[in-house]
CSV table of C-alpha atoms and ligand atoms in Angstrom, one decimal:
chain,number,residue,atom,x,y,z
E,284,MET,CA,0.0,0.0,0.0
E,285,GLU,CA,1.3,3.4,-1.1
E,286,LEU,CA,0.3,6.3,1.3
E,287,LEU,CA,0.6,10.0,0.9
E,288,LEU,CA,0.7,11.9,4.1
E,289,ILE,CA,0.0,15.7,4.1
E,290,GLU,CA,0.6,17.0,7.6
E,291,ASP,CA,2.6,20.1,8.7
E,292,ASP,CA,3.0,19.0,12.3
E,293,GLU,CA,6.6,17.8,12.4
E,294,LEU,CA,6.3,15.5,15.4
E,295,LEU,CA,3.0,13.9,14.4
E,296,GLY,CA,4.2,13.5,10.8
E,297,ARG,CA,7.5,11.9,11.9
E,298,GLY,CA,5.6,9.5,14.3
E,299,ILE,CA,3.2,8.4,11.5
E,300,CYS,CA,6.1,7.9,9.0
E,301,GLU,CA,8.1,5.9,11.5
E,302,ALA,CA,5.1,3.7,12.5
E,303,LEU,CA,3.9,3.1,9.0
E,304,ALA,CA,7.2,2.9,7.0
E,305,GLN,CA,7.8,-0.6,8.5
E,306,ASP,CA,5.0,-2.0,6.5
E,307,TYR,CA,4.0,0.6,3.8
E,308,ARG,CA,5.6,3.1,1.5
E,309,VAL,CA,4.9,6.6,2.8
E,310,GLU,CA,5.6,9.9,1.0
E,311,TRP,CA,5.2,12.9,3.3
E,312,PHE,CA,4.6,16.5,2.3
E,313,ARG,CA,4.2,19.4,4.9
E,314,ASP,CA,2.2,21.9,3.0
E,315,GLY,CA,-0.9,21.9,0.9
E,316,GLN,CA,0.5,23.1,-2.3
E,317,GLN,CA,3.2,20.4,-2.5
E,318,GLY,CA,0.8,17.8,-1.1
E,319,LEU,CA,-1.6,18.5,-3.8
E,320,ALA,CA,1.0,18.4,-6.6
E,321,ALA,CA,2.2,15.1,-5.2
E,322,LEU,CA,-1.4,13.8,-5.0
E,323,LEU,CA,-1.9,14.5,-8.7
E,324,ASP,CA,1.4,13.1,-9.7
E,325,MET,CA,1.7,9.8,-7.7
E,326,SER,CA,-1.8,8.3,-7.4
E,327,PRO,CA,-1.3,6.8,-3.9
E,328,ASP,CA,-3.6,4.2,-2.5
E,329,VAL,CA,-4.8,6.2,0.5
E,330,VAL,CA,-4.2,9.8,1.3
E,331,ILE,CA,-3.8,11.0,5.0
E,332,LEU,CA,-4.7,14.6,5.0
E,333,ASP,CA,-4.5,17.2,7.8
E,334,LEU,CA,-7.0,20.0,7.6
E,335,GLY,CA,-5.0,22.9,9.1
E,336,LEU,CA,-2.1,23.3,6.6
E,337,PRO,CA,0.1,26.2,5.5
E,338,GLY,CA,-0.4,27.3,1.9
E,339,ILE,CA,-3.7,25.7,0.9
E,340,ASP,CA,-6.0,24.5,3.6
E,341,GLY,CA,-6.7,20.7,3.7
E,342,LEU,CA,-10.3,21.0,2.6
E,343,ASP,CA,-9.2,23.0,-0.5
E,344,VAL,CA,-6.6,20.4,-1.3
E,345,LEU,CA,-9.4,17.8,-1.1
E,346,ARG,CA,-11.8,19.8,-3.3
E,347,SER,CA,-9.1,20.5,-5.9
E,348,ALA,CA,-8.0,16.9,-6.0
E,349,ARG,CA,-11.6,15.6,-6.4
E,350,ARG,CA,-12.3,18.2,-9.2
E,351,LYS,CA,-9.2,17.0,-11.0
E,352,GLY,CA,-10.5,13.4,-10.9
E,353,VAL,CA,-8.4,12.0,-8.0
E,354,THR,CA,-10.4,9.0,-6.7
E,355,ALA,CA,-8.0,7.8,-4.0
E,356,PRO,CA,-9.6,7.4,-0.6
E,357,VAL,CA,-8.9,10.3,1.7
E,358,LEU,CA,-8.6,10.0,5.5
E,359,ILE,CA,-8.8,13.4,7.2
E,360,LEU,CA,-6.9,14.1,10.3
E,361,THR,CA,-8.3,17.0,12.3
E,362,ALA,CA,-8.0,18.6,15.7
E,363,ARG,CA,-11.1,20.5,15.0
E,364,ASP,CA,-13.9,18.4,16.2
E,365,GLY,CA,-16.6,20.8,15.1
E,366,ILE,CA,-19.5,19.0,13.3
E,367,GLU,CA,-19.3,21.6,10.5
E,368,ASP,CA,-15.8,20.7,9.4
E,369,ARG,CA,-16.7,17.0,9.3
E,370,ILE,CA,-19.8,17.7,7.2
E,371,GLU,CA,-17.9,19.9,4.9
E,372,GLY,CA,-15.1,17.4,4.5
E,373,LEU,CA,-17.6,14.7,3.5
E,374,ASP,CA,-19.2,17.0,1.1
E,375,ARG,CA,-15.9,17.6,-0.5
E,376,GLY,CA,-15.1,14.0,-0.9
E,377,ALA,CA,-13.3,12.7,2.2
E,378,ASP,CA,-13.9,9.1,3.0
E,379,ASP,CA,-13.1,8.9,6.7
E,380,TYR,CA,-12.2,11.0,9.7
E,381,LEU,CA,-9.8,10.7,12.6
E,382,LEU,CA,-9.8,13.2,15.4
E,383,LYS,CA,-6.5,14.1,17.0
E,384,PRO,CA,-5.2,12.7,19.2
E,385,PHE,CA,-5.5,9.2,17.8
E,386,SER,CA,-3.6,6.0,18.3
E,387,LEU,CA,-1.4,4.7,15.5
E,388,ALA,CA,-3.1,1.4,15.7
E,389,GLU,CA,-6.4,3.1,15.0
E,390,LEU,CA,-4.9,5.0,12.1
E,391,GLU,CA,-3.6,1.9,10.6
E,392,ALA,CA,-6.9,0.0,11.0
E,393,ARG,CA,-8.7,2.9,9.2
E,394,LEU,CA,-6.1,3.0,6.4
E,395,ARG,CA,-6.5,-0.8,5.7
E,396,ALA,CA,-10.3,-0.5,5.7
E,397,LEU,CA,-10.2,2.3,3.2
E,398,TYR,CA,-7.8,0.4,1.0
E,399,ARG,CA,-9.9,-2.7,1.2
E,400,ARG,CA,-13.0,-0.7,0.3
E,401,ALA,CA,-11.3,0.9,-2.6
E,402,HIS,CA,-10.4,-2.6,-3.9
E,403,GLY,CA,-13.8,-4.0,-3.4
E,404,ARG,CA,-12.8,-6.3,-0.5
E,405,SER,CA,-15.0,-6.5,2.5
E,406,ASP,CA,-12.8,-8.4,4.8
E,407,GLU,CA,-9.1,-8.7,5.7
E,408,LYS,CA,-8.7,-12.2,4.1
E,409,LEU,CA,-7.9,-12.8,0.5
E,410,SER,CA,-7.8,-16.1,-1.3
E,411,TYR,CA,-6.4,-16.7,-4.8
E,412,ARG,CA,-5.8,-20.2,-6.1
E,413,GLY,CA,-3.6,-21.8,-3.3
E,414,LEU,CA,-2.7,-18.5,-1.7
E,415,GLU,CA,-4.3,-17.2,1.5
E,416,ILE,CA,-3.4,-13.7,2.6
E,417,ASP,CA,-4.4,-12.1,5.9
E,418,THR,CA,-3.9,-8.4,5.2
E,419,ARG,CA,-4.3,-7.4,8.8
E,420,LEU,CA,-1.4,-9.7,9.9
E,421,ARG,CA,0.4,-9.3,6.5
E,422,HIS,CA,0.6,-13.1,6.6
E,423,ALA,CA,0.6,-15.2,3.4
E,424,SER,CA,0.4,-18.9,3.0
E,425,LEU,CA,0.4,-21.3,0.0
E,426,ASP,CA,-1.4,-24.5,0.2
E,427,GLY,CA,-1.5,-24.2,4.0
E,428,GLU,CA,2.2,-23.5,4.2
E,429,ALA,CA,3.3,-20.1,5.6
E,430,LEU,CA,5.2,-18.0,3.2
E,431,LEU,CA,8.2,-15.9,4.3
E,432,LEU,CA,7.9,-12.8,2.1
E,433,SER,CA,10.0,-9.7,2.4
E,434,ARG,CA,8.2,-6.4,2.7
E,435,ARG,CA,8.7,-5.7,-1.0
E,436,GLU,CA,7.7,-9.2,-2.1
E,437,TYR,CA,4.5,-8.8,-0.1
E,438,GLU,CA,3.8,-5.4,-1.6
E,439,LEU,CA,4.4,-6.6,-5.0
E,440,LEU,CA,2.2,-9.6,-4.6
E,441,MET,CA,-0.7,-7.4,-3.2
E,442,ARG,CA,-0.3,-4.9,-5.9
E,443,LEU,CA,-0.6,-7.6,-8.6
E,444,LEU,CA,-3.5,-9.4,-6.8
E,445,ASP,CA,-5.4,-6.1,-6.4
E,446,ALA,CA,-5.1,-5.6,-10.2
E,447,ARG,CA,-6.1,-9.2,-11.1
E,448,GLY,CA,-6.9,-9.5,-14.8
E,449,GLN,CA,-5.0,-6.3,-15.6
E,450,VAL,CA,-1.4,-5.7,-16.7
E,451,VAL,CA,0.5,-3.6,-14.2
E,452,THR,CA,3.3,-1.7,-15.9
E,453,ARG,CA,6.9,-1.9,-14.7
E,454,ARG,CA,6.9,1.8,-14.0
E,455,ARG,CA,3.8,1.5,-11.7
E,456,LEU,CA,5.4,-1.5,-9.9
E,457,GLU,CA,8.7,0.4,-9.4
E,458,GLU,CA,6.9,3.4,-8.1
E,459,HIS,CA,4.9,1.3,-5.8
E,460,LEU,CA,7.9,-0.4,-4.3
E,461,TYR,CA,10.5,2.4,-4.4
E,462,GLY,CA,8.8,5.8,-4.7
E,463,LEU,CA,9.3,8.5,-7.4
E,464,ASN,CA,12.7,9.7,-6.4
E,465,GLU,CA,14.7,6.8,-5.5
E,466,ASP,CA,17.4,5.6,-7.8
E,467,LEU,CA,17.3,1.9,-8.3
E,468,GLU,CA,19.1,-0.8,-10.1
E,469,SER,CA,17.5,-1.4,-13.4
E,470,ASN,CA,16.9,-5.1,-12.7
E,471,ALA,CA,15.7,-4.6,-9.1
E,472,LEU,CA,12.1,-5.4,-10.0
E,473,GLU,CA,13.0,-8.6,-11.9
E,474,VAL,CA,15.0,-9.7,-8.9
E,475,HIS,CA,11.8,-9.3,-6.7
E,476,ILE,CA,9.6,-11.1,-9.2
E,477,HIS,CA,12.1,-13.9,-9.5
E,478,ASN,CA,12.3,-14.3,-5.7
E,479,LEU,CA,8.6,-14.1,-5.4
E,480,ARG,CA,8.1,-16.8,-8.1
E,481,LYS,CA,10.4,-19.1,-6.2
E,482,LYS,CA,8.1,-18.8,-3.2
E,483,ILE,CA,4.6,-18.9,-4.8
E,484,GLY,CA,5.3,-20.9,-8.0
E,485,ARG,CA,6.2,-19.8,-11.5
E,486,ASP,CA,2.7,-19.8,-13.0
E,487,LEU,CA,0.8,-17.2,-10.9
E,488,ILE,CA,2.6,-14.2,-12.2
E,489,ARG,CA,2.7,-13.7,-15.9
E,490,THR,CA,5.3,-11.6,-17.7
E,491,VAL,CA,3.9,-9.3,-20.3
E,492,ARG,CA,6.9,-8.7,-22.4
E,493,GLY,CA,7.9,-5.0,-22.8
E,494,VAL,CA,5.0,-3.9,-20.5
E,495,GLY,CA,4.9,-5.4,-17.1
E,496,TYR,CA,3.4,-8.2,-15.1
E,497,MET,CA,-0.1,-9.5,-14.3
E,498,MET,CA,-2.0,-12.2,-12.5
E,499,ASP,CA,-5.1,-13.8,-14.1
E,500,ARG,CA,-8.4,-12.8,-12.8
E,501,ASP,CA,-9.2,-16.1,-11.1
D,287,CA,CA1,-1.8,21.1,11.0
């Protein structure tokens, strides 16, 4: 899961990044203008958006993003617990709210729920052929045997599973695993695919030559 965090509070932002970076890729921007530009550029899986921001206010970031066709689920963080703000946020296209202060466990649970909803999954378990995945525990098994997947192998597998039936381009996969700015070895993606295939079997992930990779719909 690829997250975009737009939050100007240094301590809170750092805390969220540190907590989530173990399991997810997080891009963090501290003002509304940059956050909005990143949102339009990177198509994250879920956006965590603070309302009180320098530059453009969080609600305006949200409105602009929705007008420009951004469909990613947005979780609003707010210290303002006035009902007006919540209603306005929902009107402008927010998907969920979290009032400060909140626990990181609560934040993570909400993020997973938004991600599942966006991908049409109603629960935290996913089955595909012999694979069983518990997205809450980030645990995968194949034919009942636990799989030991690295963080990037797991992310790669989930990205392909969520797009079942469609080709995912190399660029999208690289962005998903490494972010926009990281330099990476040109064959890094192939190495992860190779290692993943060794663990889950060669046939589940298909190479679409010159384009990317895919998994069949079912
Ligand atoms: Ca703020």
